[in-house]
Amino acid sequence: MRSSALLLLMVAGMPVMLDAQTSPDPMRSVAERYVKLVLAVGQHDADYVDAFYGPADWRTAAEAEKLPLAAIDQQAEVLEKDLAAVTAAPPNPRDAELWALRRQYLVRQMSALRARVSMLQGKRMTFDEESRALYDTVAPTLPETEFEKVLTQLEARLPGAGPLIERYDRFKQAFVIPAARVDRVFREAIRACRDRTLAHVELPAQERFTVEYVTGKSWSGYNWYQGDYQSLIQVNTDLPIYIDRALDLACHEGYPGHHVYNVLLEKHLVRDRGWIEYTVYPLFSPQSLIAEGTANFGIEVAFSPADRMTFERDVLFPLAGLDTRRVQEYYDVLALVDRLSYAGNEAARRYLDGTIDRAGAVAWLEKYAMYTTPRAEQRVKFIDQYRSYVINYNLGKDLIRAYITRKAGRQAAASRRWAEFAALLSSPRLPSGLK
């Protein structure tokens, strides 16, 4: 029989009661040291700590000490050895599999931390070396011919005068959400995504998030998890927002994407088990492939293609004031363009490996990924800032889709797929563990 006790943890500076086992946690010490090292790296890399809701004084101490990178790496090396020496069994034998995943997660997160520290110290890696070191996987390399096949189909789908990218841009102009309608469309998309998620996933009653509209960013949307089951979601309005982005962002950043992922980790791992390492999220780590992959695949979990067509036609297109007769036409074209997503990886790989320059990367994205010049320039700005992180979106989605399909079955009912998806969101599984 398992006995339990209440532990007190400072979450976002406020006391939160945790239901945890009375047996001592043999990994508690290394987990705490890991969190503090992540916070230390964050003093050298403004993008590194994506979220932290552990003891507030740990962040204060990291800011005051500002540990040098060399010292961080030395402490990380010692911590890796101490983690390898932890051999105790989990307090609850029923947690054996989850405990093994927890240990593997910490080992690989530590390895990624040291890789990021080496990069901050000036070490250069190829695109593939970097993605393997940070995200536990490597994206496939695809030749131009793979994308040219899709472009040929788009040429036939979008006939007319001028370059294909100009024809595509003209086509999409009919599907821009007017600025005055963006908020109402986005909020309705969020409501629908949340309703579908809550029908299958149990979330804490107090979960919620705030939406803000911002400018001057290299990304289109961002979820800043605050702890205590709350998120701040920001939507970038620098460029026109097309109607498909409403549902994509609502699912990806909110339900069942980043917000739900962070809420479930906080509930099941931090509060229920007291695993404090999950109060911090280092962006440049294997956790990001799981986070981005589940956020993108979550769109498909929440809305089948037929469901999406119906919802867009009956709800979002009218709210945006768009022609509902063109829903199918729009998404047929987008389905083709989606097959070009790995062209973005190729642009980043070639750019970061030095085989093309910035102008070449912009031109590549225009030609093979169907980005207009402003969007291509924004994407290269993103690559400058986040580098090989780009693989987490498309490769992550593909790995998550394959994993859930294997677990649930190719012909599984929606409820079974939701169950496997929620289980993944609540566990410390690594990208290499998806294969």
Tab-separated table of C-alpha atoms in Angstrom:
chain	number	residue	atom	x	y	z
A	1	MET	CA	0.000	0.000	0.000
A	2	ARG	CA	1.271	3.455	-0.838
A	3	SER	CA	1.266	6.080	1.862
A	4	SER	CA	1.441	9.752	0.968
A	5	ALA	CA	2.224	13.092	2.545
A	6	LEU	CA	1.949	16.728	1.573
A	7	LEU	CA	5.120	18.514	0.494
A	8	LEU	CA	5.444	22.269	0.166
A	9	LEU	CA	6.974	23.708	-3.010
A	10	MET	CA	7.306	27.353	-3.926
A	11	VAL	CA	5.704	27.616	-7.363
A	12	ALA	CA	6.163	31.012	-9.035
A	13	GLY	CA	6.900	32.436	-5.608
A	14	MET	CA	3.688	31.063	-4.050
A	15	PRO	CA	3.389	27.984	-1.785
A	16	VAL	CA	1.774	24.986	-3.455
A	17	MET	CA	0.923	21.729	-1.707
A	18	LEU	CA	2.230	18.593	-3.415
A	19	ASP	CA	0.822	15.128	-2.876
A	20	ALA	CA	3.992	13.029	-2.913
A	21	GLN	CA	5.185	9.721	-1.510
A	22	THR	CA	6.691	9.635	1.994
A	23	SER	CA	9.611	7.512	0.778
A	24	PRO	CA	12.685	9.628	0.032
A	25	ASP	CA	13.327	10.450	-3.598
A	26	PRO	CA	16.836	9.183	-4.465
A	27	MET	CA	16.958	11.524	-7.469
A	28	ARG	CA	15.790	14.633	-5.630
A	29	SER	CA	19.315	15.972	-5.106
A	30	VAL	CA	20.414	15.578	-8.729
A	31	ALA	CA	17.066	16.951	-9.917
A	32	GLU	CA	17.523	20.105	-7.831
A	33	ARG	CA	21.074	20.574	-9.050
A	34	TYR	CA	19.898	20.121	-12.641
A	35	VAL	CA	17.289	22.875	-12.240
A	36	LYS	CA	19.868	25.239	-10.759
A	37	LEU	CA	22.299	24.540	-13.618
A	38	VAL	CA	19.580	25.300	-16.185
A	39	LEU	CA	18.951	28.603	-14.417
A	40	ALA	CA	22.694	29.277	-14.426
A	41	VAL	CA	22.887	28.751	-18.197
A	42	GLY	CA	19.957	31.146	-18.535
A	43	GLN	CA	22.178	33.922	-17.225
A	44	HIS	CA	24.290	33.567	-20.392
A	45	ASP	CA	21.492	32.802	-22.885
A	46	ALA	CA	18.302	34.857	-22.733
A	47	ASP	CA	16.327	32.257	-24.733
A	48	TYR	CA	17.438	29.201	-22.758
A	49	VAL	CA	14.961	29.139	-19.855
A	50	ASP	CA	11.581	28.990	-21.539
A	51	ALA	CA	9.664	28.455	-18.292
A	52	PHE	CA	10.448	28.211	-14.586
A	53	TYR	CA	7.998	27.955	-11.725
A	54	GLY	CA	10.123	26.379	-9.019
A	55	PRO	CA	11.434	28.078	-5.853
A	56	ALA	CA	11.809	31.774	-6.616
A	57	ASP	CA	14.976	32.073	-4.537
A	58	TRP	CA	16.748	29.650	-6.896
A	59	ARG	CA	16.340	32.106	-9.763
A	60	THR	CA	17.440	34.967	-7.532
A	61	ALA	CA	20.547	33.035	-6.520
A	62	ALA	CA	21.391	32.227	-10.159
A	63	GLU	CA	21.072	35.893	-11.097
A	64	ALA	CA	23.284	36.965	-8.200
A	65	GLU	CA	25.996	34.349	-8.732
A	66	LYS	CA	26.127	34.339	-12.543
A	67	LEU	CA	28.238	31.211	-12.604
A	68	PRO	CA	30.829	31.222	-15.440
A	69	LEU	CA	30.202	28.832	-18.329
A	70	ALA	CA	33.317	26.801	-17.544
A	71	ALA	CA	32.126	26.305	-13.965
A	72	ILE	CA	28.652	25.324	-15.183
A	73	ASP	CA	30.178	22.663	-17.422
A	74	GLN	CA	32.357	21.348	-14.592
A	75	GLN	CA	29.380	21.064	-12.275
A	76	ALA	CA	27.330	19.446	-15.046
A	77	GLU	CA	30.044	16.820	-15.563
A	78	VAL	CA	29.997	15.975	-11.852
A	79	LEU	CA	26.202	15.862	-11.881
A	80	GLU	CA	26.204	13.418	-14.802
A	81	LYS	CA	28.437	11.067	-12.791
A	82	ASP	CA	26.259	11.410	-9.698
A	83	LEU	CA	23.150	10.679	-11.749
A	84	ALA	CA	24.778	7.558	-13.180
A	85	ALA	CA	25.492	6.408	-9.621
A	86	VAL	CA	21.832	6.580	-8.568
A	87	THR	CA	20.687	2.959	-8.565
A	88	ALA	CA	17.824	2.970	-6.052
A	89	ALA	CA	14.437	1.614	-7.110
A	90	PRO	CA	11.431	3.923	-7.375
A	91	PRO	CA	9.474	4.481	-4.145
A	92	ASN	CA	6.431	2.890	-5.801
A	93	PRO	CA	7.167	-0.314	-7.805
A	94	ARG	CA	4.227	0.484	-10.080
A	95	ASP	CA	6.198	3.493	-11.294
A	96	ALA	CA	9.128	1.404	-12.596
A	97	GLU	CA	8.629	2.311	-16.265
A	98	LEU	CA	7.982	5.970	-15.541
A	99	TRP	CA	10.990	6.045	-13.209
A	100	ALA	CA	13.225	4.651	-15.956
A	101	LEU	CA	11.928	7.303	-18.343
A	102	ARG	CA	12.607	9.956	-15.721
A	103	ARG	CA	16.206	8.881	-15.358
A	104	GLN	CA	16.772	8.665	-19.121
A	105	TYR	CA	15.232	12.113	-19.474
A	106	LEU	CA	17.583	13.666	-16.931
A	107	VAL	CA	20.615	11.997	-18.514
A	108	ARG	CA	19.748	13.302	-21.970
A	109	GLN	CA	18.700	16.752	-20.776
A	110	MET	CA	22.047	17.072	-18.996
A	111	SER	CA	23.879	16.073	-22.155
A	112	ALA	CA	21.968	18.714	-24.115
A	113	LEU	CA	22.747	21.319	-21.457
A	114	ARG	CA	26.453	20.643	-21.803
A	115	ALA	CA	26.168	20.835	-25.591
A	116	ARG	CA	24.472	24.232	-25.344
A	117	VAL	CA	27.139	25.450	-22.931
A	118	SER	CA	29.843	24.364	-25.382
A	119	MET	CA	28.076	26.332	-28.131
A	120	LEU	CA	27.951	29.408	-25.911
A	121	GLN	CA	31.686	28.948	-25.391
A	122	GLY	CA	32.210	29.074	-29.151
A	123	LYS	CA	32.097	25.449	-30.275
A	124	ARG	CA	30.807	25.086	-33.834
A	125	MET	CA	28.723	22.130	-34.944
A	126	THR	CA	27.066	21.217	-38.195
A	127	PHE	CA	23.289	21.521	-38.355
A	128	ASP	CA	22.867	17.767	-37.883
A	129	GLU	CA	25.467	17.521	-35.106
A	130	GLU	CA	23.729	20.332	-33.264
A	131	SER	CA	20.224	18.899	-33.621
A	132	ARG	CA	21.356	15.491	-32.384
A	133	ALA	CA	23.199	17.033	-29.430
A	134	LEU	CA	20.309	19.295	-28.426
A	135	TYR	CA	17.154	17.496	-29.593
A	136	ASP	CA	18.113	13.823	-29.604
A	137	THR	CA	17.439	13.311	-33.316
A	138	VAL	CA	18.403	14.363	-36.850
A	139	ALA	CA	16.075	15.451	-39.637
A	140	PRO	CA	16.298	13.686	-43.017
A	141	THR	CA	18.172	15.438	-45.806
A	142	LEU	CA	16.009	15.894	-48.890
A	143	PRO	CA	17.143	16.935	-52.385
A	144	GLU	CA	15.567	19.733	-54.389
A	145	THR	CA	13.850	17.154	-56.600
A	146	GLU	CA	11.553	16.162	-53.717
A	147	PHE	CA	10.217	19.685	-53.493
A	148	GLU	CA	10.132	20.232	-57.255
A	149	LYS	CA	7.584	17.407	-57.578
A	150	VAL	CA	5.233	19.288	-55.269
A	151	LEU	CA	5.913	22.596	-56.987
A	152	THR	CA	4.899	21.029	-60.308
A	153	GLN	CA	1.535	20.084	-58.790
A	154	LEU	CA	1.134	23.594	-57.409
A	155	GLU	CA	1.870	25.058	-60.831
A	156	ALA	CA	-1.084	23.119	-62.198
A	157	ARG	CA	-3.268	24.060	-59.221
A	158	LEU	CA	-2.480	27.777	-59.456
A	159	PRO	CA	-2.317	28.606	-63.180
A	160	GLY	CA	-1.753	32.107	-64.481
A	161	ALA	CA	0.923	34.662	-65.230
A	162	GLY	CA	3.955	35.435	-63.096
A	163	PRO	CA	6.161	33.381	-60.778
A	164	LEU	CA	4.474	30.631	-58.745
A	165	ILE	CA	5.183	32.367	-55.417
A	166	GLU	CA	3.370	35.491	-56.657
A	167	ARG	CA	0.369	33.433	-57.790
A	168	TYR	CA	0.305	31.649	-54.450
A	169	ASP	CA	0.498	34.945	-52.584
A	170	ARG	CA	-2.386	36.387	-54.620
A	171	PHE	CA	-4.408	33.247	-53.946
A	172	LYS	CA	-3.852	33.521	-50.186
A	173	GLN	CA	-4.823	37.184	-50.005
A	174	ALA	CA	-8.459	36.112	-50.179
A	175	PHE	CA	-8.004	34.239	-46.887
A	176	VAL	CA	-6.455	36.910	-44.664
A	177	ILE	CA	-8.344	37.586	-41.429
A	178	PRO	CA	-9.136	41.326	-41.295
A	179	ALA	CA	-7.200	42.901	-38.406
A	180	ALA	CA	-10.417	43.981	-36.662
A	181	ARG	CA	-11.644	40.371	-36.626
A	182	VAL	CA	-8.470	38.552	-35.546
A	183	ASP	CA	-9.255	38.476	-31.829
A	184	ARG	CA	-12.817	37.202	-32.159
A	185	VAL	CA	-11.758	34.522	-34.673
A	186	PHE	CA	-8.842	33.425	-32.513
A	187	ARG	CA	-10.957	33.260	-29.351
A	188	GLU	CA	-13.618	31.164	-31.071
A	189	ALA	CA	-10.888	28.818	-32.307
A	190	ILE	CA	-9.546	28.537	-28.753
A	191	ARG	CA	-13.008	27.763	-27.413
A	192	ALA	CA	-13.485	24.943	-29.914
A	193	CYS	CA	-10.026	23.486	-29.264
A	194	ARG	CA	-10.590	23.630	-25.506
A	195	ASP	CA	-14.019	21.993	-25.708
A	196	ARG	CA	-12.645	19.121	-27.779
A	197	THR	CA	-9.705	18.675	-25.446
A	198	LEU	CA	-11.777	18.696	-22.256
A	199	ALA	CA	-14.024	16.002	-23.721
A	200	HIS	CA	-11.048	13.624	-23.561
A	201	VAL	CA	-8.439	15.052	-21.175
A	202	GLU	CA	-8.987	15.895	-17.514
A	203	LEU	CA	-7.425	19.254	-16.647
A	204	PRO	CA	-7.278	21.108	-13.311
A	205	ALA	CA	-10.268	23.374	-12.776
A	206	GLN	CA	-8.089	26.470	-12.377
A	207	GLU	CA	-6.180	26.109	-15.670
A	208	ARG	CA	-6.368	29.158	-17.905
A	209	PHE	CA	-4.352	31.436	-20.141
A	210	THR	CA	-4.168	35.032	-21.292
A	211	VAL	CA	-3.851	36.107	-24.941
A	212	GLU	CA	-1.753	39.078	-26.033
A	213	TYR	CA	-1.044	40.488	-29.490
A	214	VAL	CA	2.544	41.590	-30.069
A	215	THR	CA	4.888	42.775	-32.824
A	216	GLY	CA	8.590	42.664	-33.602
A	217	LYS	CA	9.077	38.913	-33.059
A	218	SER	CA	10.715	36.208	-35.170
A	219	TRP	CA	7.891	33.763	-34.402
A	220	SER	CA	4.157	33.790	-35.159
A	221	GLY	CA	2.987	32.608	-31.729
A	222	TYR	CA	4.479	31.749	-28.345
A	223	ASN	CA	3.297	30.130	-25.120
A	224	TRP	CA	4.967	31.417	-21.960
A	225	TYR	CA	4.037	28.965	-19.214
A	226	GLN	CA	3.699	30.693	-15.836
A	227	GLY	CA	3.135	27.765	-13.487
A	228	ASP	CA	0.039	27.201	-11.343
A	229	TYR	CA	-1.657	25.896	-14.529
A	230	GLN	CA	-1.512	29.288	-16.261
A	231	SER	CA	-0.027	30.399	-19.591
A	232	LEU	CA	0.528	33.659	-21.416
A	233	ILE	CA	-0.003	33.179	-25.156
A	234	GLN	CA	1.321	35.842	-27.504
A	235	VAL	CA	0.310	36.153	-31.163
A	236	ASN	CA	2.579	38.113	-33.511
A	237	THR	CA	0.673	40.491	-35.795
A	238	ASP	CA	3.669	41.763	-37.822
A	239	LEU	CA	2.422	39.971	-40.926
A	240	PRO	CA	-1.114	39.194	-42.171
A	241	ILE	CA	-2.753	36.284	-40.330
A	242	TYR	CA	-4.385	33.757	-42.635
A	243	ILE	CA	-7.516	31.929	-41.586
A	244	ASP	CA	-5.788	28.545	-41.133
A	245	ARG	CA	-3.456	30.053	-38.527
A	246	ALA	CA	-6.347	30.713	-36.139
A	247	LEU	CA	-7.056	27.045	-35.490
A	248	ASP	CA	-3.399	26.072	-35.830
A	249	LEU	CA	-2.268	28.572	-33.198
A	250	ALA	CA	-5.218	27.870	-30.892
A	251	CYS	CA	-4.385	24.160	-30.884
A	252	HIS	CA	-0.597	24.502	-30.970
A	253	GLU	CA	-0.199	27.141	-28.268
A	254	GLY	CA	-3.276	26.209	-26.254
A	255	TYR	CA	-5.409	23.059	-26.472
A	256	PRO	CA	-4.195	20.337	-26.711
A	257	GLY	CA	-0.756	21.852	-27.389
A	258	HIS	CA	1.751	23.711	-25.231
A	259	HIS	CA	-0.653	24.872	-22.537
A	260	VAL	CA	-2.061	21.395	-21.968
A	261	TYR	CA	1.396	19.792	-22.163
A	262	ASN	CA	2.755	22.072	-19.441
A	263	VAL	CA	-0.366	21.765	-17.303
A	264	LEU	CA	-0.224	17.958	-17.386
A	265	LEU	CA	3.493	17.883	-16.576
A	266	GLU	CA	2.911	20.211	-13.624
A	267	LYS	CA	-0.058	18.161	-12.390
A	268	HIS	CA	1.249	14.617	-12.838
A	269	LEU	CA	4.994	14.997	-12.399
A	270	VAL	CA	5.580	18.111	-10.276
A	271	ARG	CA	2.594	18.150	-7.948
A	272	ASP	CA	1.638	14.475	-7.792
A	273	ARG	CA	5.191	13.115	-7.632
A	274	GLY	CA	7.324	16.038	-6.528
A	275	TRP	CA	9.693	15.762	-9.514
A	276	ILE	CA	11.091	19.262	-9.331
A	277	GLU	CA	13.117	18.991	-12.534
A	278	TYR	CA	9.885	19.642	-14.452
A	279	THR	CA	9.501	23.106	-12.951
A	280	VAL	CA	12.086	24.295	-15.474
A	281	TYR	CA	11.983	24.012	-19.252
A	282	PRO	CA	15.288	24.553	-21.098
A	283	LEU	CA	14.321	25.474	-24.641
A	284	PHE	CA	17.376	23.995	-26.367
A	285	SER	CA	16.814	20.427	-25.185
A	286	PRO	CA	15.097	17.165	-26.222
A	287	GLN	CA	11.991	18.307	-24.351
A	288	SER	CA	11.363	20.830	-27.123
A	289	LEU	CA	10.947	18.192	-29.817
A	290	ILE	CA	8.266	16.531	-27.702
A	291	ALA	CA	6.656	19.897	-26.918
A	292	GLU	CA	6.580	21.152	-30.506
A	293	GLY	CA	5.789	17.768	-32.016
A	294	THR	CA	2.801	17.172	-29.748
A	295	ALA	CA	1.608	20.755	-30.247
A	296	ASN	CA	1.580	20.330	-34.030
A	297	PHE	CA	0.173	16.805	-34.024
A	298	GLY	CA	-2.428	17.915	-31.487
A	299	ILE	CA	-4.158	19.837	-34.271
A	300	GLU	CA	-4.846	16.529	-36.014
A	301	VAL	CA	-5.946	14.900	-32.751
A	302	ALA	CA	-8.461	17.657	-32.057
A	303	PHE	CA	-9.758	18.000	-35.625
A	304	SER	CA	-9.937	15.335	-38.296
A	305	PRO	CA	-9.738	16.777	-41.834
A	306	ALA	CA	-13.513	16.469	-42.232
A	307	ASP	CA	-14.183	18.035	-38.818
A	308	ARG	CA	-11.875	20.897	-39.617
A	309	MET	CA	-13.533	21.621	-42.948
A	310	THR	CA	-16.944	21.731	-41.298
A	311	PHE	CA	-15.808	23.952	-38.440
A	312	GLU	CA	-13.956	26.348	-40.715
A	313	ARG	CA	-16.885	26.613	-43.133
A	314	ASP	CA	-19.602	26.977	-40.504
A	315	VAL	CA	-17.780	29.045	-37.854
A	316	LEU	CA	-14.395	30.595	-38.579
A	317	PHE	CA	-14.815	31.675	-42.209
A	318	PRO	CA	-18.086	33.527	-41.430
A	319	LEU	CA	-16.520	35.154	-38.346
A	320	ALA	CA	-13.633	36.358	-40.503
A	321	GLY	CA	-15.989	37.533	-43.255
A	322	LEU	CA	-14.453	35.127	-45.798
A	323	ASP	CA	-16.130	33.258	-48.663
A	324	THR	CA	-17.286	29.925	-47.211
A	325	ARG	CA	-17.545	28.406	-50.702
A	326	ARG	CA	-13.747	28.362	-50.961
A	327	VAL	CA	-12.914	26.371	-47.799
A	328	GLN	CA	-12.157	23.112	-49.595
A	329	GLU	CA	-10.179	24.863	-52.333
A	330	TYR	CA	-8.047	26.680	-49.756
A	331	TYR	CA	-7.193	23.594	-47.737
A	332	ASP	CA	-6.477	21.505	-50.827
A	333	VAL	CA	-3.787	24.021	-51.776
A	334	LEU	CA	-2.455	24.179	-48.202
A	335	ALA	CA	-2.167	20.390	-48.123
A	336	LEU	CA	0.200	20.579	-51.087
A	337	VAL	CA	2.226	23.397	-49.563
A	338	ASP	CA	2.512	21.455	-46.304
A	339	ARG	CA	4.483	18.819	-48.203
A	340	LEU	CA	7.177	21.478	-48.630
A	341	SER	CA	7.714	21.913	-44.880
A	342	TYR	CA	11.066	20.125	-44.890
A	343	ALA	CA	12.362	22.703	-47.374
A	344	GLY	CA	12.589	24.989	-44.357
A	345	ASN	CA	14.887	22.498	-42.665
A	346	GLU	CA	17.056	22.379	-45.777
A	347	ALA	CA	17.318	26.170	-45.851
A	348	ALA	CA	18.391	26.190	-42.203
A	349	ARG	CA	20.843	23.319	-42.690
A	350	ARG	CA	22.537	24.968	-45.672
A	351	TYR	CA	22.530	28.416	-44.089
A	352	LEU	CA	23.942	27.303	-40.734
A	353	ASP	CA	26.465	24.990	-42.390
A	354	GLY	CA	27.657	27.914	-44.485
A	355	THR	CA	26.867	26.578	-47.952
A	356	ILE	CA	24.451	29.475	-48.582
A	357	ASP	CA	24.362	32.991	-47.153
A	358	ARG	CA	21.401	34.935	-45.745
A	359	ALA	CA	20.232	36.046	-49.179
A	360	GLY	CA	20.546	32.465	-50.392
A	361	ALA	CA	18.446	31.214	-47.487
A	362	VAL	CA	15.731	33.763	-48.248
A	363	ALA	CA	15.790	32.780	-51.931
A	364	TRP	CA	15.635	29.066	-51.045
A	365	LEU	CA	12.591	29.605	-48.830
A	366	GLU	CA	10.885	31.628	-51.553
A	367	LYS	CA	11.542	28.993	-54.214
A	368	TYR	CA	11.076	25.710	-52.357
A	369	ALA	CA	8.987	26.516	-49.267
A	370	MET	CA	6.601	29.038	-50.893
A	371	TYR	CA	7.450	31.855	-48.488
A	372	THR	CA	6.887	35.422	-49.614
A	373	THR	CA	9.937	37.639	-49.149
A	374	PRO	CA	8.745	39.166	-45.836
A	375	ARG	CA	7.951	35.724	-44.416
A	376	ALA	CA	11.219	34.282	-45.685
A	377	GLU	CA	13.132	37.114	-44.045
A	378	GLN	CA	11.227	36.563	-40.801
A	379	ARG	CA	12.048	32.852	-40.992
A	380	VAL	CA	15.757	33.494	-41.461
A	381	LYS	CA	15.580	35.797	-38.453
A	382	PHE	CA	14.062	32.862	-36.556
A	383	ILE	CA	16.883	30.571	-37.759
A	384	ASP	CA	19.456	33.126	-36.624
A	385	GLN	CA	17.918	33.099	-33.156
A	386	TYR	CA	16.922	29.445	-32.710
A	387	ARG	CA	19.126	27.612	-35.243
A	388	SER	CA	18.400	23.857	-35.603
A	389	TYR	CA	15.289	24.232	-33.420
A	390	VAL	CA	13.344	24.314	-36.706
A	391	ILE	CA	13.333	20.496	-36.905
A	392	ASN	CA	11.145	20.213	-33.817
A	393	TYR	CA	8.027	21.356	-35.664
A	394	ASN	CA	7.837	19.062	-38.699
A	395	LEU	CA	10.069	16.161	-37.682
A	396	GLY	CA	8.597	16.336	-34.198
A	397	LYS	CA	5.058	16.109	-35.570
A	398	ASP	CA	5.968	13.176	-37.799
A	399	LEU	CA	7.653	11.272	-34.953
A	400	ILE	CA	4.717	11.907	-32.607
A	401	ARG	CA	2.191	10.858	-35.249
A	402	ALA	CA	4.054	7.602	-35.914
A	403	TYR	CA	4.372	6.895	-32.177
A	404	ILE	CA	0.687	7.504	-31.404
A	405	THR	CA	-0.350	5.434	-34.433
A	406	ARG	CA	1.753	2.497	-33.228
A	407	LYS	CA	0.413	2.771	-29.680
A	408	ALA	CA	-3.239	3.309	-30.553
A	409	GLY	CA	-3.479	1.413	-33.838
A	410	ARG	CA	-3.975	2.778	-37.323
A	411	GLN	CA	-7.756	2.371	-37.201
A	412	ALA	CA	-8.139	3.371	-33.548
A	413	ALA	CA	-11.182	5.266	-32.362
A	414	ALA	CA	-10.671	8.910	-31.498
A	415	SER	CA	-10.978	8.165	-27.775
A	416	ARG	CA	-8.072	5.696	-27.908
A	417	ARG	CA	-5.894	8.143	-29.796
A	418	TRP	CA	-6.710	10.874	-27.300
A	419	ALA	CA	-5.811	8.528	-24.423
A	420	GLU	CA	-2.393	7.712	-25.877
A	421	PHE	CA	-1.797	11.367	-26.682
A	422	ALA	CA	-2.627	12.479	-23.122
A	423	ALA	CA	-0.396	9.746	-21.691
A	424	LEU	CA	2.504	11.003	-23.788
A	425	LEU	CA	1.892	14.590	-22.692
A	426	SER	CA	2.067	13.469	-19.055
A	427	SER	CA	5.297	11.478	-19.322
A	428	PRO	CA	9.048	12.228	-19.570
A	429	ARG	CA	9.595	10.429	-22.863
A	430	LEU	CA	12.534	11.388	-25.100
A	431	PRO	CA	12.571	11.785	-28.900
A	432	SER	CA	14.780	8.684	-29.228
A	433	GLY	CA	12.160	6.801	-27.204
A	434	LEU	CA	9.507	7.496	-29.834
A	435	LYS	CA	11.113	5.212	-32.412
